[in-house]
Coordinates of C-alpha atoms in Angstrom, one line a residue:
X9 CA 154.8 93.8 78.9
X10 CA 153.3 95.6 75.7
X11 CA 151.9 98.9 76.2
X12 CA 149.4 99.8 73.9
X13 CA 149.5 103.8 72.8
X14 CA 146.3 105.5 72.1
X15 CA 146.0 109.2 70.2
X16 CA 144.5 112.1 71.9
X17 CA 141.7 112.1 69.7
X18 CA 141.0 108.5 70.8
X19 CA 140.8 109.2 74.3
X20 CA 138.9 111.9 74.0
X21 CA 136.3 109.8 72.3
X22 CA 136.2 107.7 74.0
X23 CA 135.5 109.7 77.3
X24 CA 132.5 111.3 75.5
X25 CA 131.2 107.8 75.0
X26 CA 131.3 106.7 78.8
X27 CA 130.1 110.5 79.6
X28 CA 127.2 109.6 77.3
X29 CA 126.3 106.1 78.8
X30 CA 126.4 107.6 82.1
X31 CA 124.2 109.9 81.3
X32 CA 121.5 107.4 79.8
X33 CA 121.8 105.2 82.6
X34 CA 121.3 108.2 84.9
X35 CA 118.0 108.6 83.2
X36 CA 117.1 105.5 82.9
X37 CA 117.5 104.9 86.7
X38 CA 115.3 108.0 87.4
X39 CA 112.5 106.7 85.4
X40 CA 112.6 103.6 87.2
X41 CA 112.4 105.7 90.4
X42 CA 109.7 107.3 89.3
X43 CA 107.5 104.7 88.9
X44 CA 108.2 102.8 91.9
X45 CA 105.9 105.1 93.7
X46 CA 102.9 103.4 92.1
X47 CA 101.8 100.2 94.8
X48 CA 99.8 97.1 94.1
X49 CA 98.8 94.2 96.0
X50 CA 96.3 91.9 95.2
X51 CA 94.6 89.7 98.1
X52 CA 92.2 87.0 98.2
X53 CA 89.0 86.1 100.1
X54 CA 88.7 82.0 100.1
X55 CA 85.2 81.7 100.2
X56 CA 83.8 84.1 97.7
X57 CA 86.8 83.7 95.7
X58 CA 86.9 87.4 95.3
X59 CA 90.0 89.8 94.4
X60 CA 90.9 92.6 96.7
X61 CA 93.4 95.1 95.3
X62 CA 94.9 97.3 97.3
X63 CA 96.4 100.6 95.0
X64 CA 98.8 103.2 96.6
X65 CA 101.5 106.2 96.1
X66 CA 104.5 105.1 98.0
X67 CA 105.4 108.9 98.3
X68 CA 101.7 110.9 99.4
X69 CA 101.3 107.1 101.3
X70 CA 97.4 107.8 99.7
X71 CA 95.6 104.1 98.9
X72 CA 92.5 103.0 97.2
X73 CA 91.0 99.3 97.9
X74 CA 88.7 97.8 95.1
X75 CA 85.9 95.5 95.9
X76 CA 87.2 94.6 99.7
X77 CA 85.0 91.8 101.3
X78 CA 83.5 92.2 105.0
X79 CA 84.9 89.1 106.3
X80 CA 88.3 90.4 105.3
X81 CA 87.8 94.2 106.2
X82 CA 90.5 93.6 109.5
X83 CA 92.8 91.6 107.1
X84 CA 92.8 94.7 104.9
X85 CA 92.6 97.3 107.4
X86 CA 95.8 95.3 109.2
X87 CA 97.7 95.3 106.0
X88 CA 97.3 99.2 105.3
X89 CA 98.2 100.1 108.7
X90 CA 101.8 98.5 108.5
X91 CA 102.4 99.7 105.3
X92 CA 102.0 103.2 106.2
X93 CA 99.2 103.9 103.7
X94 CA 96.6 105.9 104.8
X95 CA 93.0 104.3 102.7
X96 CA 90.9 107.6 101.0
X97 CA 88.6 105.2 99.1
X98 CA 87.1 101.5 99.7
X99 CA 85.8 101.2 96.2
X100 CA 82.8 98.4 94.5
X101 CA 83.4 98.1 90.9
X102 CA 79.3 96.9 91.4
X103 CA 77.0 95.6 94.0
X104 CA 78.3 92.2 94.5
X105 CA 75.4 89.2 95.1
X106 CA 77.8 86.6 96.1
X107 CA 79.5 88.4 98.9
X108 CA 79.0 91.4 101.2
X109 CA 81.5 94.4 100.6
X110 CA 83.8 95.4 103.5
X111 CA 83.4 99.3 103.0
X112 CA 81.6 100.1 105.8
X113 CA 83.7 98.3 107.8
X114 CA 86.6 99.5 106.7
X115 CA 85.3 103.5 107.1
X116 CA 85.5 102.4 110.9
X117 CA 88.6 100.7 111.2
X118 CA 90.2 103.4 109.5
X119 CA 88.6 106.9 110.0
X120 CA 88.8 109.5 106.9
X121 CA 88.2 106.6 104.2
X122 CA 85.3 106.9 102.0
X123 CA 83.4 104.6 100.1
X124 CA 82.8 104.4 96.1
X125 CA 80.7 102.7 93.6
X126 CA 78.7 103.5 90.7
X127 CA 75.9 105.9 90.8
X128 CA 73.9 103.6 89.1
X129 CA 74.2 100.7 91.2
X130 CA 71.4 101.6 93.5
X131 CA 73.4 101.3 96.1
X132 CA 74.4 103.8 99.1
X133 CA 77.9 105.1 99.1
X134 CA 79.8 108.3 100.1
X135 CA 80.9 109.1 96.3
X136 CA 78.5 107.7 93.6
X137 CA 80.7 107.7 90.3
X138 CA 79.7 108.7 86.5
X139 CA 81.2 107.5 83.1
X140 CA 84.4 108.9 82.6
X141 CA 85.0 110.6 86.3
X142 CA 88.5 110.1 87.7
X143 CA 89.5 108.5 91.3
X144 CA 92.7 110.2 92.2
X145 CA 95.6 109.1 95.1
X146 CA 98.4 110.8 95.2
X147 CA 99.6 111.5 91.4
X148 CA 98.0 107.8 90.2
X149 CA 94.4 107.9 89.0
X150 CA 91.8 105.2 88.0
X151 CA 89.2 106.3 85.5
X152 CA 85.6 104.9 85.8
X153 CA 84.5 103.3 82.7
X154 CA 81.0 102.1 82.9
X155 CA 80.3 98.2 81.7
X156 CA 76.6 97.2 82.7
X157 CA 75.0 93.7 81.8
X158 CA 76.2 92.0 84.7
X159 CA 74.1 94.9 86.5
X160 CA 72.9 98.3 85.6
X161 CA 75.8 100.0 87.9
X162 CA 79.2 97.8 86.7
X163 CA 82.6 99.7 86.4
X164 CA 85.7 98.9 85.0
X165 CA 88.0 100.6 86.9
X166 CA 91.4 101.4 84.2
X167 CA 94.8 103.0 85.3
X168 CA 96.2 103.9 81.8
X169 CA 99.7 104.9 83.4
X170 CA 100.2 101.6 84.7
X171 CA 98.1 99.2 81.8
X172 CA 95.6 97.9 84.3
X173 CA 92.0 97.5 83.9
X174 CA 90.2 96.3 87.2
X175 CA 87.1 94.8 85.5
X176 CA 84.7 94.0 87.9
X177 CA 82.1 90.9 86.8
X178 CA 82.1 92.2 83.2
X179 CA 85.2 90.1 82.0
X180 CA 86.2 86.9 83.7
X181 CA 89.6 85.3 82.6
X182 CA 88.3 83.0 80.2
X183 CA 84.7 84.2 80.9
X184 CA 82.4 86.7 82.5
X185 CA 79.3 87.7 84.9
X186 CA 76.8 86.4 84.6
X187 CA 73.1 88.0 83.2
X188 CA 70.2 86.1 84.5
X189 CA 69.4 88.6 87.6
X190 CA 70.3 92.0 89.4
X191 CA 69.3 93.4 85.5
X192 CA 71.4 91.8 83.7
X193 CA 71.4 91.8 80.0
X194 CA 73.8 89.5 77.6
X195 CA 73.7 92.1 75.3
X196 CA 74.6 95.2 77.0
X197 CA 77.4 92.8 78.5
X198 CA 78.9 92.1 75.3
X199 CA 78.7 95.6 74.2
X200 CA 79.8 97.3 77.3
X201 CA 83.5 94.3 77.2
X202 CA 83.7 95.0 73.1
X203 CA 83.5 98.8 73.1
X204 CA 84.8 99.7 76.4
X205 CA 87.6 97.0 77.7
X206 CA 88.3 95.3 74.0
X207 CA 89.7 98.4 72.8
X208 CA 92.2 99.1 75.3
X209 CA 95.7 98.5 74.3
X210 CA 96.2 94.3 74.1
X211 CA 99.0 94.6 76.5
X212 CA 97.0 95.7 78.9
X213 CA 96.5 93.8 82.4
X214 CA 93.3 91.9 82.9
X215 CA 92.4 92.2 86.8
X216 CA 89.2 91.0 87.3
X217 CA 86.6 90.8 90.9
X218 CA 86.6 86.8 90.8
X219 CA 88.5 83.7 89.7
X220 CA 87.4 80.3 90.2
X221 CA 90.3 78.3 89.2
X222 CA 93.2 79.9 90.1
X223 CA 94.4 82.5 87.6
X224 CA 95.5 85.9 89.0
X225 CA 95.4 88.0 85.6
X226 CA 95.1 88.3 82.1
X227 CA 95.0 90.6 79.2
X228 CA 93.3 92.2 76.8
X229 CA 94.7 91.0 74.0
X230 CA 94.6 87.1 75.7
X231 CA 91.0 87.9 76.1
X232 CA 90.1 88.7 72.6
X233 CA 91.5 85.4 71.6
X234 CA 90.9 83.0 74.6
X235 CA 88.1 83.8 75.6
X236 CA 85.3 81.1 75.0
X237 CA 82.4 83.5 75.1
X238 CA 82.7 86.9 74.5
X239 CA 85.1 85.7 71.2
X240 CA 82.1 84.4 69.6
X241 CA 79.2 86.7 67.7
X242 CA 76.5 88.7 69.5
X243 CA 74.4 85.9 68.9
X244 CA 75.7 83.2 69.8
X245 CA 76.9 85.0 73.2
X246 CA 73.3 85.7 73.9
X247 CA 72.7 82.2 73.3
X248 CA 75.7 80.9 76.1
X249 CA 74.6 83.1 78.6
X250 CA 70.7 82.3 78.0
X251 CA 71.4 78.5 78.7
X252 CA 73.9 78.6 81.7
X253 CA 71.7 77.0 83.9
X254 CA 73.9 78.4 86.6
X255 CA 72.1 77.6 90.7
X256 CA 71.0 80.7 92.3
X257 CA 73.6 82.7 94.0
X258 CA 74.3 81.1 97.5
X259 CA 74.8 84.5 99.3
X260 CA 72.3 86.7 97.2
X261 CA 69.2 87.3 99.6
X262 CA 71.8 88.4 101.9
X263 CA 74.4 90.2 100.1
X264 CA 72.0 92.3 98.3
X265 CA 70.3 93.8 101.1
X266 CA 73.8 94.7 102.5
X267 CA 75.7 95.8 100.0
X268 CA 72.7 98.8 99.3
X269 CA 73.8 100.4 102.9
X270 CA 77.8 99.9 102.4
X271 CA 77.7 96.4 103.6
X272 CA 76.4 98.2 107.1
X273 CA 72.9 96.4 107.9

């Protein structure tokens, strides 16, 4: 067999090398770590064909649940419970018309939650949230960036760390809420998606309160492409949305009412 002789200064450079890779790995691996502590789950109610995320910190075990749905509240609450997350905040990113919202429930299936929506939503809630103010759990945080058209009190929830933007009714995949009640207004819509969602990073994750054909998420920068309406001029959006011709909510004369107390009525 041939043995193969290597110089000092060899060896020694090459243990520096595999000293160094170690060392990037070992980082590597820790930053990996570090973000694991961020939990998402997104869950979804048949009928309404709303979105229900569920937000945690796998290490403070503190969760946040956006725009949960009453008929689903013991799903939800069920869920939590076995993944040892205790819920601080059952959050509306608006009063909903075609469902009622689960946080009332929820505040009594688990004590020491709290529920959030927009101050300007009209509607009752523990916390009533400004532009710009910050829900925190654990050492993640959502900022609340306000988007009315589809009504007065609209939030897009946006997590920056992670790239996600939990957009309510203002942006659809491929579409978005409607205008033609609860004060909506095609133009404040398509201001509030250009100026407050469209210019967030492209790569960031569209999550949005409702999908009607199956799709779970999309982007910002799919959405600036893709999307059918909010793609085209000011105009001509105001025209789409003016001539939907969309029936009148099934669930509205009910949900409204409801969702002003918490869904508690």
């Amino acid at each position: 067999m041939m043995k193969i002789k290597y110089s000092l200064h060899t060896l020694r450079l090459a243990q520096a090398l595999l000293a160094t890779r170690t060392r990037q790995h070992r980082c590597f691996s820790g930053a990996i770590e570090k973000s694991n502590n961020f939990f998402f789950r997104q869950l979804f109610d048949t009928e309404s064909c709303t979105y229900t995320y569920l937000l945690g910190d796998s290490d403070t075990r503190e969760a946040v649940l956006i725009d949960p749905v009453l008929e689903q509240a013991e799903r939800d609450a069920k869920l939590i419970t076995e993944l040892g997350f205790k819920l601080i905040y059952a959050m509306n990113t608006h009063m909903h018309a075609d469902h009622i919202t689960g946080t009332g429930r929820l505040k009594s299936l688990l004590p020491g939650s709290r529920s959030v929506i927009g101050k300007s939503s009209g509607a009752q809630a523990d916390i009533h949230l400004c532009d710009g103010e910050a829900v925190r759990f654990g050492c993640h945080q959502l900022v609340a960036c306000s988007t009315p058209g589809h009504t007065n009190g609209c939030f897009t929830f946006v997590c920056h760390e992670q790239c996600m933007a939990f957009t309510g009714d203002a942006l659809l995949i491929r579409g978005c809420g409607r205008t033609d009640f609860q004060e909506g207004s095609p133009e404040t819509l398509y201001h509030s998606v250009h100026s407050r969602i469209f210019t967030l990073p492209d790569h960031f994750k569209v999550y949005p309160a409702h999908d009607y054909k199956g799709q779970t998420a999309s982007s910002v920068g799919e959405e600036k492409k893709y999307n059918p309406r909010l793609t085209k001029s000011l105009e001509e959006f105001v025209q789409i949305m003016d001539n939907l011709n969309l029936p009148y909510p099934k669930k509205i004369d009910e949900s409204i009412p409801a969702n002003k107390v918490c869904g508690l009525f």
